[in-house]
Amino acid sequence: MGLNCGIVGLPNVGKSTIFSALTSAPAEAANYPFCTIDPNVGIVNVPDERMDKIVELVPTLKIIPAVVEFVDIAGLVKGASKGEGLGNKFLANIREVGMIVHVVRCFENEDIVHVNNKIDPAGDIETINIELAFADLATVENRIVKNDKTARSVDKDIRKKALLLVPLLEKLKVNLEEGIAVRSMGLTDDELILISDLHLITVKKQIYVCNVDENGLVEEPEYVRSVKAIAEEEGTQAVVLCGSLEADIASLDDKEEREVFLEEAGLKESGLSKLIRTAYAELGLRTFFTVGEKENRAWTFHEGSKAPQTAGVIHTDFEKGFIKAEVYHCEDLFQEKSEQKIKAAGKLRIEGKEYVVQDGDVMHFKFNV
Ligand SMILES: Nc1nc2c(ncn2[C@@H]2O[C@H](COP(=O)(O)OP(=O)(O)O)[C@@H](O)[C@H]2O)c(=O)[nH]1
Ligand SMILES: [Mg+2]
């Protein structure tokens, strides 16, 4: 499951600052056996106001939020695709993530060197995107050589599959040479399946983070506008935040202190919280809840999943032995104030194997073991 995002960007754009702020209050790793344990990996709680409201109505001993993983990917410089800098480690790390969070420097500060000596978000984005495309180009070129051999195989099926790949690999090569990301090539689902074992980088979704200084939060700088324009053209999101301010906020232990700080900075929500929510949604992740005296918990599922699959998120036995689910939406709870009243109002539904679970559903699963 692609539950994680890799933070990439040129050196000195604020990646590590953002990563440390994100992970300053680490989630309880024991609850998330699927997560990687690595210093560059942080498990981050997904802020969700709905859980706060649920807890008011269904008091519980333990609250477990949904999480998403962030990976601080070091070493992306010009030439990384050819092994410059930490090139190879970088490539290995980035292949494993579900999505790319591309940090762009939109703040000025003479003391912090910019690798190209100039604040130029559009130029920086191009540098990184071309580097990523070239990394994929190298992968594709290797595969073309191998595939040419496979296409001469004596096994008819193997030969057939290899021949199918020939025009597709050529199309990838031609476009990647122009620096075009695979995600922008308009490939069909079948084509995407054919190339899935290449683990290409630029096929992954990418969102942008504009790292501004504090003034940039109040008045949108031209730098940000240029990133937003690129994001819009690519059909993706650009989140604006100030890395150093986020680091300051994250260093406060007390929730109320953090809220006062935000208010003083003129913000409704911290930039990190916006980033986490955007990343989670763009990864195609959605949340359902289980509630009870012992534990209120937010669970993550992939958009479009049916009831048995989402039951499987809790335990594989729940999926295998799935019978039915009792479901209501958290909005029903906010309206009716208790599960009894939801039942009395006829809003508790019984759903079967074909039910497509909705974001914000509260589920009770019935199953056989
Ligand atoms: N003024 C300002 N400096 C920042 C901001 N974010 C990061 N920095 C500084 O920029 C430098 C490089 O940051 P770092 O997070 O290590 O960048 P990385 O190389 O992308 O990981 C550090 O000195 C940070 O303190 C920001 O939002 N505003
Ligand atoms: Mg760093």
Short mmCIF file of C-alpha atoms and ligand atoms in Angstrom, two decimals:
data_model
loop_
_atom_site.label_atom_id
_atom_site.label_comp_id
_atom_site.label_asym_id
_atom_site.label_seq_id
_atom_site.Cartn_x
_atom_site.Cartn_y
_atom_site.Cartn_z
CA MET A 1 0.00 0.00 0.00
CA GLY A 2 1.33 3.40 -0.94
CA LEU A 3 0.86 5.10 2.38
CA ASN A 4 3.90 7.30 2.25
CA CYS A 5 5.26 10.46 0.66
CA GLY A 6 8.84 11.29 -0.15
CA ILE A 7 9.99 14.87 0.43
CA VAL A 8 12.22 15.99 -2.41
CA GLY A 9 13.68 19.30 -3.53
CA LEU A 10 16.99 21.06 -4.11
CA PRO A 11 19.42 21.40 -1.18
CA ASN A 12 18.64 24.18 1.33
CA VAL A 13 15.01 24.60 0.42
CA GLY A 14 13.82 23.51 3.88
CA LYS A 15 13.08 19.80 3.44
CA SER A 16 14.67 18.66 6.69
CA THR A 17 13.19 21.58 8.60
CA ILE A 18 9.73 20.57 7.42
CA PHE A 19 10.43 16.89 8.04
CA SER A 20 11.57 17.48 11.64
CA ALA A 21 8.59 19.70 12.34
CA LEU A 22 6.28 17.03 10.93
CA THR A 23 7.81 14.34 13.08
CA SER A 24 8.37 16.34 16.27
CA ALA A 25 5.36 14.59 17.82
CA PRO A 26 5.86 11.09 16.47
CA ALA A 27 2.89 8.77 16.24
CA GLU A 28 2.93 5.63 18.34
CA ALA A 29 4.72 3.26 15.99
CA ALA A 30 3.43 0.12 17.68
CA ASN A 31 -0.05 0.77 16.30
CA TYR A 32 1.20 0.75 12.73
CA PRO A 33 3.05 -2.45 11.93
CA PHE A 34 3.16 -1.61 8.21
CA CYS A 35 5.34 1.45 8.77
CA THR A 36 9.07 1.46 8.15
CA ILE A 37 11.52 2.10 10.96
CA ASP A 38 14.24 4.36 9.65
CA PRO A 39 15.63 7.74 10.78
CA ASN A 40 14.53 9.33 7.51
CA VAL A 41 11.01 8.04 7.95
CA GLY A 42 8.42 9.69 10.14
CA ILE A 43 4.96 8.42 10.99
CA VAL A 44 2.68 11.41 11.25
CA ASN A 45 -0.81 11.65 12.72
CA VAL A 46 -3.42 12.92 10.30
CA PRO A 47 -5.29 15.81 11.93
CA ASP A 48 -9.02 15.20 11.80
CA GLU A 49 -11.53 17.46 13.54
CA ARG A 50 -14.17 14.78 13.14
CA MET A 51 -12.35 12.61 15.68
CA ASP A 52 -12.46 15.44 18.25
CA LYS A 53 -16.22 15.68 17.76
CA ILE A 54 -16.67 11.90 17.94
CA VAL A 55 -14.79 11.75 21.24
CA GLU A 56 -17.16 14.30 22.75
CA LEU A 57 -20.13 12.08 21.89
CA VAL A 58 -18.55 8.66 22.40
CA PRO A 59 -16.20 8.92 25.38
CA THR A 60 -13.41 6.38 25.21
CA LEU A 61 -10.22 5.25 26.90
CA LYS A 62 -7.97 5.51 23.89
CA ILE A 63 -7.89 7.58 20.72
CA ILE A 64 -5.93 6.40 17.71
CA PRO A 65 -5.67 8.73 14.74
CA ALA A 66 -4.93 7.77 11.15
CA VAL A 67 -1.32 8.17 10.06
CA VAL A 68 0.69 8.84 6.97
CA GLU A 69 4.41 8.32 6.49
CA PHE A 70 6.84 10.99 5.33
CA VAL A 71 10.34 10.22 4.09
CA ASP A 72 13.08 12.85 4.02
CA ILE A 73 14.84 12.01 0.79
CA ALA A 74 18.35 13.43 0.72
CA GLY A 75 20.66 13.86 -2.19
CA LEU A 76 18.68 15.26 -5.05
CA VAL A 77 21.08 17.47 -6.95
CA LYS A 78 21.65 18.03 -10.60
CA GLY A 79 23.21 14.80 -11.84
CA ALA A 80 21.60 12.58 -9.19
CA SER A 81 20.12 10.45 -11.98
CA LYS A 82 23.71 9.65 -12.96
CA GLY A 83 24.76 8.85 -9.41
CA GLU A 84 26.04 12.32 -8.46
CA GLY A 85 25.83 13.24 -4.78
CA LEU A 86 23.89 10.58 -2.95
CA GLY A 87 22.33 9.68 -6.29
CA ASN A 88 21.87 5.96 -5.88
CA LYS A 89 20.56 6.03 -2.34
CA PHE A 90 18.24 8.77 -3.37
CA LEU A 91 16.89 6.74 -6.26
CA ALA A 92 16.34 3.68 -4.10
CA ASN A 93 14.44 5.73 -1.49
CA ILE A 94 12.24 7.55 -3.89
CA ARG A 95 11.17 4.42 -5.76
CA GLU A 96 9.55 3.11 -2.60
CA VAL A 97 7.23 6.02 -1.86
CA GLY A 98 3.62 6.38 -2.94
CA MET A 99 3.80 10.06 -3.76
CA ILE A 100 6.27 12.92 -4.12
CA VAL A 101 6.11 16.05 -1.99
CA HIS A 102 8.23 18.56 -3.86
CA VAL A 103 9.48 21.41 -1.64
CA VAL A 104 10.26 24.67 -3.42
CA ARG A 105 12.15 27.53 -1.86
CA CYS A 106 10.03 30.68 -1.98
CA PHE A 107 11.84 32.59 0.78
CA GLU A 108 14.76 34.95 0.50
CA ASN A 109 17.64 34.84 2.95
CA GLU A 110 21.15 35.86 1.99
CA ASP A 111 22.65 33.70 4.75
CA ILE A 112 21.18 30.53 3.34
CA VAL A 113 22.87 29.67 0.12
CA HIS A 114 20.75 28.71 -2.82
CA VAL A 115 22.50 26.10 -4.97
CA ASN A 116 22.01 28.26 -8.05
CA ASN A 117 22.49 31.56 -6.19
CA LYS A 118 19.05 32.76 -7.13
CA ILE A 119 15.52 32.29 -5.82
CA ASP A 120 13.76 30.90 -8.86
CA PRO A 121 10.92 28.48 -8.02
CA ALA A 122 9.98 27.69 -11.63
CA GLY A 123 13.63 27.05 -12.51
CA ASP A 124 14.14 24.89 -9.40
CA ILE A 125 11.06 22.85 -10.20
CA GLU A 126 12.31 22.28 -13.72
CA THR A 127 15.74 21.16 -12.46
CA ILE A 128 14.21 18.60 -10.14
CA ASN A 129 11.58 17.39 -12.56
CA ILE A 130 14.15 16.91 -15.31
CA GLU A 131 16.43 15.03 -12.91
CA LEU A 132 13.57 12.70 -12.00
CA ALA A 133 12.65 12.22 -15.66
CA PHE A 134 16.28 11.38 -16.49
CA ALA A 135 16.38 8.83 -13.68
CA ASP A 136 13.37 7.17 -15.30
CA LEU A 137 14.98 7.48 -18.72
CA ALA A 138 17.95 5.45 -17.47
CA THR A 139 15.55 2.77 -16.19
CA VAL A 140 13.67 2.69 -19.48
CA GLU A 141 16.85 2.51 -21.56
CA ASN A 142 18.04 -0.46 -19.51
CA ARG A 143 14.73 -2.16 -20.00
CA ILE A 144 14.80 -1.56 -23.75
CA VAL A 145 18.10 -3.45 -23.98
CA LYS A 146 16.76 -6.33 -21.86
CA ASN A 147 13.43 -6.35 -23.64
CA ASP A 148 15.09 -6.67 -27.04
CA LYS A 149 16.59 -9.94 -25.84
CA THR A 150 13.30 -11.14 -24.36
CA ALA A 151 11.55 -10.34 -27.64
CA ARG A 152 13.68 -13.06 -29.26
CA SER A 153 12.73 -15.65 -26.66
CA VAL A 154 11.69 -19.11 -27.89
CA ASP A 155 8.71 -19.01 -25.52
CA LYS A 156 5.76 -17.63 -27.48
CA ASP A 157 4.04 -15.94 -24.51
CA ILE A 158 7.18 -14.25 -23.27
CA ARG A 159 7.93 -13.08 -26.79
CA LYS A 160 4.43 -11.73 -27.22
CA LYS A 161 4.56 -9.69 -24.03
CA ALA A 162 7.97 -8.29 -24.89
CA LEU A 163 6.80 -7.23 -28.34
CA LEU A 164 3.84 -5.46 -26.75
CA LEU A 165 6.27 -3.47 -24.64
CA VAL A 166 8.45 -2.29 -27.53
CA PRO A 167 6.33 0.66 -28.74
CA LEU A 168 5.42 1.61 -25.18
CA LEU A 169 9.04 1.74 -24.03
CA GLU A 170 9.87 3.82 -27.10
CA LYS A 171 7.08 6.26 -26.25
CA LEU A 172 8.38 6.56 -22.68
CA LYS A 173 11.92 7.13 -23.91
CA VAL A 174 11.02 9.86 -26.38
CA ASN A 175 8.95 11.76 -23.82
CA LEU A 176 11.36 11.33 -20.90
CA GLU A 177 14.17 12.69 -23.08
CA GLU A 178 12.10 15.87 -23.27
CA GLY A 179 11.82 15.89 -19.46
CA ILE A 180 8.12 14.96 -19.55
CA ALA A 181 6.89 13.03 -16.52
CA VAL A 182 5.29 9.63 -17.12
CA ARG A 183 2.18 10.80 -15.22
CA SER A 184 1.69 13.49 -17.90
CA MET A 185 1.90 11.15 -20.88
CA GLY A 186 -1.76 10.16 -20.87
CA LEU A 187 -1.05 6.42 -20.58
CA THR A 188 -3.99 4.02 -20.40
CA ASP A 189 -4.57 1.77 -17.39
CA ASP A 190 -3.41 -1.22 -19.43
CA GLU A 191 -0.20 0.56 -20.36
CA LEU A 192 0.38 1.50 -16.74
CA ILE A 193 0.01 -2.14 -15.72
CA LEU A 194 2.48 -3.20 -18.40
CA ILE A 195 5.15 -0.86 -17.02
CA SER A 196 4.38 -1.23 -13.33
CA ASP A 197 7.40 -3.47 -12.71
CA LEU A 198 9.74 -0.69 -13.89
CA HIS A 199 8.94 1.24 -10.67
CA LEU A 200 9.24 4.56 -12.43
CA ILE A 201 9.46 7.68 -10.33
CA THR A 202 7.63 10.22 -12.46
CA VAL A 203 4.54 8.05 -12.72
CA LYS A 204 3.87 8.88 -9.06
CA LYS A 205 1.67 11.75 -8.15
CA GLN A 206 3.45 14.94 -7.07
CA ILE A 207 2.32 17.87 -4.96
CA TYR A 208 4.27 21.08 -4.32
CA VAL A 209 5.10 22.82 -1.06
CA CYS A 210 5.98 26.52 -1.27
CA ASN A 211 8.31 27.24 1.63
CA VAL A 212 7.85 30.96 2.29
CA ASP A 213 9.06 33.30 5.01
CA GLU A 214 6.57 34.71 7.51
CA ASN A 215 5.70 37.68 5.29
CA GLY A 216 4.83 35.27 2.55
CA LEU A 217 2.03 33.88 4.69
CA VAL A 218 0.39 37.27 4.93
CA GLU A 219 0.90 38.45 1.38
CA GLU A 220 1.28 35.93 -1.43
CA PRO A 221 4.65 36.47 -3.09
CA GLU A 222 5.19 36.22 -6.84
CA TYR A 223 7.28 33.10 -6.12
CA VAL A 224 4.20 31.34 -4.81
CA ARG A 225 2.06 32.45 -7.71
CA SER A 226 4.52 30.89 -10.14
CA VAL A 227 4.45 27.55 -8.29
CA LYS A 228 0.66 27.59 -8.09
CA ALA A 229 0.50 28.20 -11.84
CA ILE A 230 2.69 25.15 -12.46
CA ALA A 231 0.65 23.04 -10.05
CA GLU A 232 -2.56 24.06 -11.75
CA GLU A 233 -1.20 23.22 -15.17
CA GLU A 234 -0.21 19.78 -13.87
CA GLY A 235 -3.59 19.32 -12.18
CA THR A 236 -2.11 19.05 -8.71
CA GLN A 237 -1.92 20.94 -5.40
CA ALA A 238 0.47 23.53 -4.00
CA VAL A 239 0.53 23.99 -0.22
CA VAL A 240 2.02 27.20 1.19
CA LEU A 241 3.81 27.10 4.53
CA CYS A 242 6.71 28.64 6.41
CA GLY A 243 9.12 25.91 7.46
CA SER A 244 10.87 27.84 10.20
CA LEU A 245 7.57 29.02 11.71
CA GLU A 246 6.22 25.46 11.58
CA ALA A 247 9.34 24.30 13.40
CA ASP A 248 8.68 26.91 16.12
CA ILE A 249 5.05 25.88 16.45
CA ALA A 250 5.95 22.21 16.56
CA SER A 251 8.41 22.84 19.39
CA LEU A 252 5.56 23.99 21.65
CA ASP A 253 4.28 21.10 23.76
CA ASP A 254 1.01 22.60 24.70
CA LYS A 255 -1.94 22.51 22.30
CA GLU A 256 -3.34 25.82 23.56
CA GLU A 257 0.02 27.53 23.21
CA ARG A 258 0.17 26.33 19.63
CA GLU A 259 -3.28 27.73 18.94
CA VAL A 260 -2.35 31.14 20.36
CA PHE A 261 0.80 31.13 18.27
CA LEU A 262 -1.17 30.34 15.12
CA GLU A 263 -3.65 33.08 15.84
CA GLU A 264 -0.87 35.60 16.32
CA ALA A 265 0.60 34.59 12.98
CA GLY A 266 -2.83 35.14 11.43
CA LEU A 267 -3.34 31.46 10.59
CA LYS A 268 -6.43 29.29 11.04
CA GLU A 269 -4.57 26.05 10.64
CA SER A 270 -0.90 25.16 10.74
CA GLY A 271 0.72 24.71 7.34
CA LEU A 272 1.87 21.26 8.30
CA SER A 273 -1.61 20.16 9.13
CA LYS A 274 -2.72 21.40 5.70
CA LEU A 275 0.18 19.55 4.12
CA ILE A 276 -0.60 16.30 5.92
CA ARG A 277 -4.26 16.42 4.98
CA THR A 278 -3.49 17.26 1.35
CA ALA A 279 -0.91 14.48 1.08
CA TYR A 280 -3.30 11.95 2.61
CA ALA A 281 -6.11 12.89 0.24
CA GLU A 282 -3.88 13.00 -2.83
CA LEU A 283 -2.57 9.53 -2.00
CA GLY A 284 -6.19 8.45 -2.45
CA LEU A 285 -6.49 7.66 1.26
CA ARG A 286 -9.77 7.94 3.13
CA THR A 287 -10.80 7.39 6.74
CA PHE A 288 -13.42 5.28 8.44
CA PHE A 289 -13.92 5.12 12.19
CA THR A 290 -14.55 2.43 14.76
CA VAL A 291 -15.90 3.68 18.07
CA GLY A 292 -16.47 2.23 21.50
CA GLU A 293 -15.67 2.59 25.19
CA LYS A 294 -12.25 1.04 24.82
CA GLU A 295 -11.03 2.80 21.73
CA ASN A 296 -12.03 5.33 19.09
CA ARG A 297 -9.94 4.79 16.07
CA ALA A 298 -9.48 6.27 12.61
CA TRP A 299 -8.57 3.69 9.97
CA THR A 300 -7.16 4.30 6.53
CA PHE A 301 -8.54 2.76 3.36
CA HIS A 302 -8.12 3.38 -0.34
CA GLU A 303 -10.85 5.38 -2.00
CA GLY A 304 -13.39 3.11 -3.67
CA SER A 305 -12.76 0.10 -1.38
CA LYS A 306 -15.67 -2.18 -0.55
CA ALA A 307 -16.70 -3.18 2.96
CA PRO A 308 -14.79 -6.51 3.17
CA GLN A 309 -11.53 -4.91 2.04
CA THR A 310 -11.83 -2.13 4.59
CA ALA A 311 -12.61 -4.73 7.26
CA GLY A 312 -9.33 -6.34 6.20
CA VAL A 313 -7.51 -3.15 7.20
CA ILE A 314 -8.36 -4.02 10.80
CA HIS A 315 -7.63 -7.71 10.53
CA THR A 316 -7.32 -10.18 7.63
CA ASP A 317 -9.82 -12.48 9.45
CA PHE A 318 -12.41 -9.70 9.26
CA GLU A 319 -12.08 -9.73 5.49
CA LYS A 320 -12.09 -13.53 5.10
CA GLY A 321 -15.07 -14.04 7.39
CA PHE A 322 -16.95 -10.87 6.47
CA ILE A 323 -20.72 -11.17 6.89
CA LYS A 324 -22.03 -7.63 7.00
CA ALA A 325 -21.34 -4.21 8.40
CA GLU A 326 -23.47 -1.88 10.48
CA VAL A 327 -22.77 1.58 9.19
CA TYR A 328 -23.67 5.18 9.85
CA HIS A 329 -21.89 8.36 8.86
CA CYS A 330 -20.12 10.50 11.46
CA GLU A 331 -22.35 13.41 10.37
CA ASP A 332 -25.33 11.32 11.55
CA LEU A 333 -23.66 11.05 14.93
CA PHE A 334 -23.06 14.80 15.09
CA GLN A 335 -26.72 15.34 14.33
CA GLU A 336 -28.30 12.65 16.50
CA LYS A 337 -25.69 12.81 19.33
CA SER A 338 -25.66 9.08 20.16
CA GLU A 339 -25.74 5.66 18.55
CA GLN A 340 -29.08 4.87 20.21
CA LYS A 341 -30.64 7.93 18.64
CA ILE A 342 -29.11 7.06 15.28
CA LYS A 343 -30.82 3.67 15.52
CA ALA A 344 -34.09 5.22 16.63
CA ALA A 345 -33.93 7.60 13.67
CA GLY A 346 -33.47 4.63 11.33
CA LYS A 347 -30.05 5.85 10.22
CA LEU A 348 -28.13 2.73 11.13
CA ARG A 349 -27.71 0.78 7.89
CA ILE A 350 -26.84 -2.87 7.30
CA GLU A 351 -24.46 -3.11 4.37
CA GLY A 352 -23.10 -6.16 2.55
CA LYS A 353 -20.06 -7.16 0.50
CA GLU A 354 -20.70 -4.72 -2.32
CA TYR A 355 -20.94 -1.63 -0.16
CA VAL A 356 -18.41 1.06 -1.18
CA VAL A 357 -17.19 2.57 2.06
CA GLN A 358 -17.41 6.37 2.34
CA ASP A 359 -14.97 8.75 3.97
CA GLY A 360 -16.28 9.44 7.48
CA ASP A 361 -18.28 6.22 7.84
CA VAL A 362 -18.45 4.66 11.30
CA MET A 363 -18.32 0.88 10.90
CA HIS A 364 -19.17 -2.14 13.06
CA PHE A 365 -18.19 -5.34 11.27
CA LYS A 366 -19.88 -8.72 11.72
CA PHE A 367 -17.75 -11.66 10.76
CA ASN A 368 -17.18 -15.42 11.13
CA VAL A 369 -13.84 -16.87 12.10
N1 LIG B 1 14.09 32.03 6.51
C1 LIG B 1 13.75 30.75 6.42
N2 LIG B 1 14.71 29.82 6.53
C2 LIG B 1 14.35 28.52 6.44
C3 LIG B 1 13.01 28.12 6.23
N3 LIG B 1 12.97 26.77 6.16
C4 LIG B 1 14.24 26.36 6.32
N4 LIG B 1 15.08 27.40 6.49
C5 LIG B 1 16.54 27.37 6.69
O1 LIG B 1 17.17 26.94 5.51
C6 LIG B 1 18.32 26.14 5.79
C7 LIG B 1 18.23 24.82 5.06
O2 LIG B 1 17.13 24.10 5.57
P1 LIG B 1 17.04 22.51 5.53
O3 LIG B 1 15.73 22.16 6.10
O4 LIG B 1 18.24 21.88 6.12
O5 LIG B 1 17.05 22.29 3.96
P2 LIG B 1 17.19 20.95 3.11
O6 LIG B 1 18.58 20.96 2.56
O7 LIG B 1 16.20 21.16 2.00
O8 LIG B 1 16.89 19.79 3.96
C8 LIG B 1 18.35 25.97 7.30
O9 LIG B 1 19.28 26.91 7.80
C9 LIG B 1 16.94 26.35 7.73
O10 LIG B 1 16.92 26.89 9.03
C10 LIG B 1 12.02 29.14 6.14
O11 LIG B 1 10.83 28.89 5.99
N5 LIG B 1 12.44 30.44 6.24
MG MG B 2 18.06 18.03 4.35
#
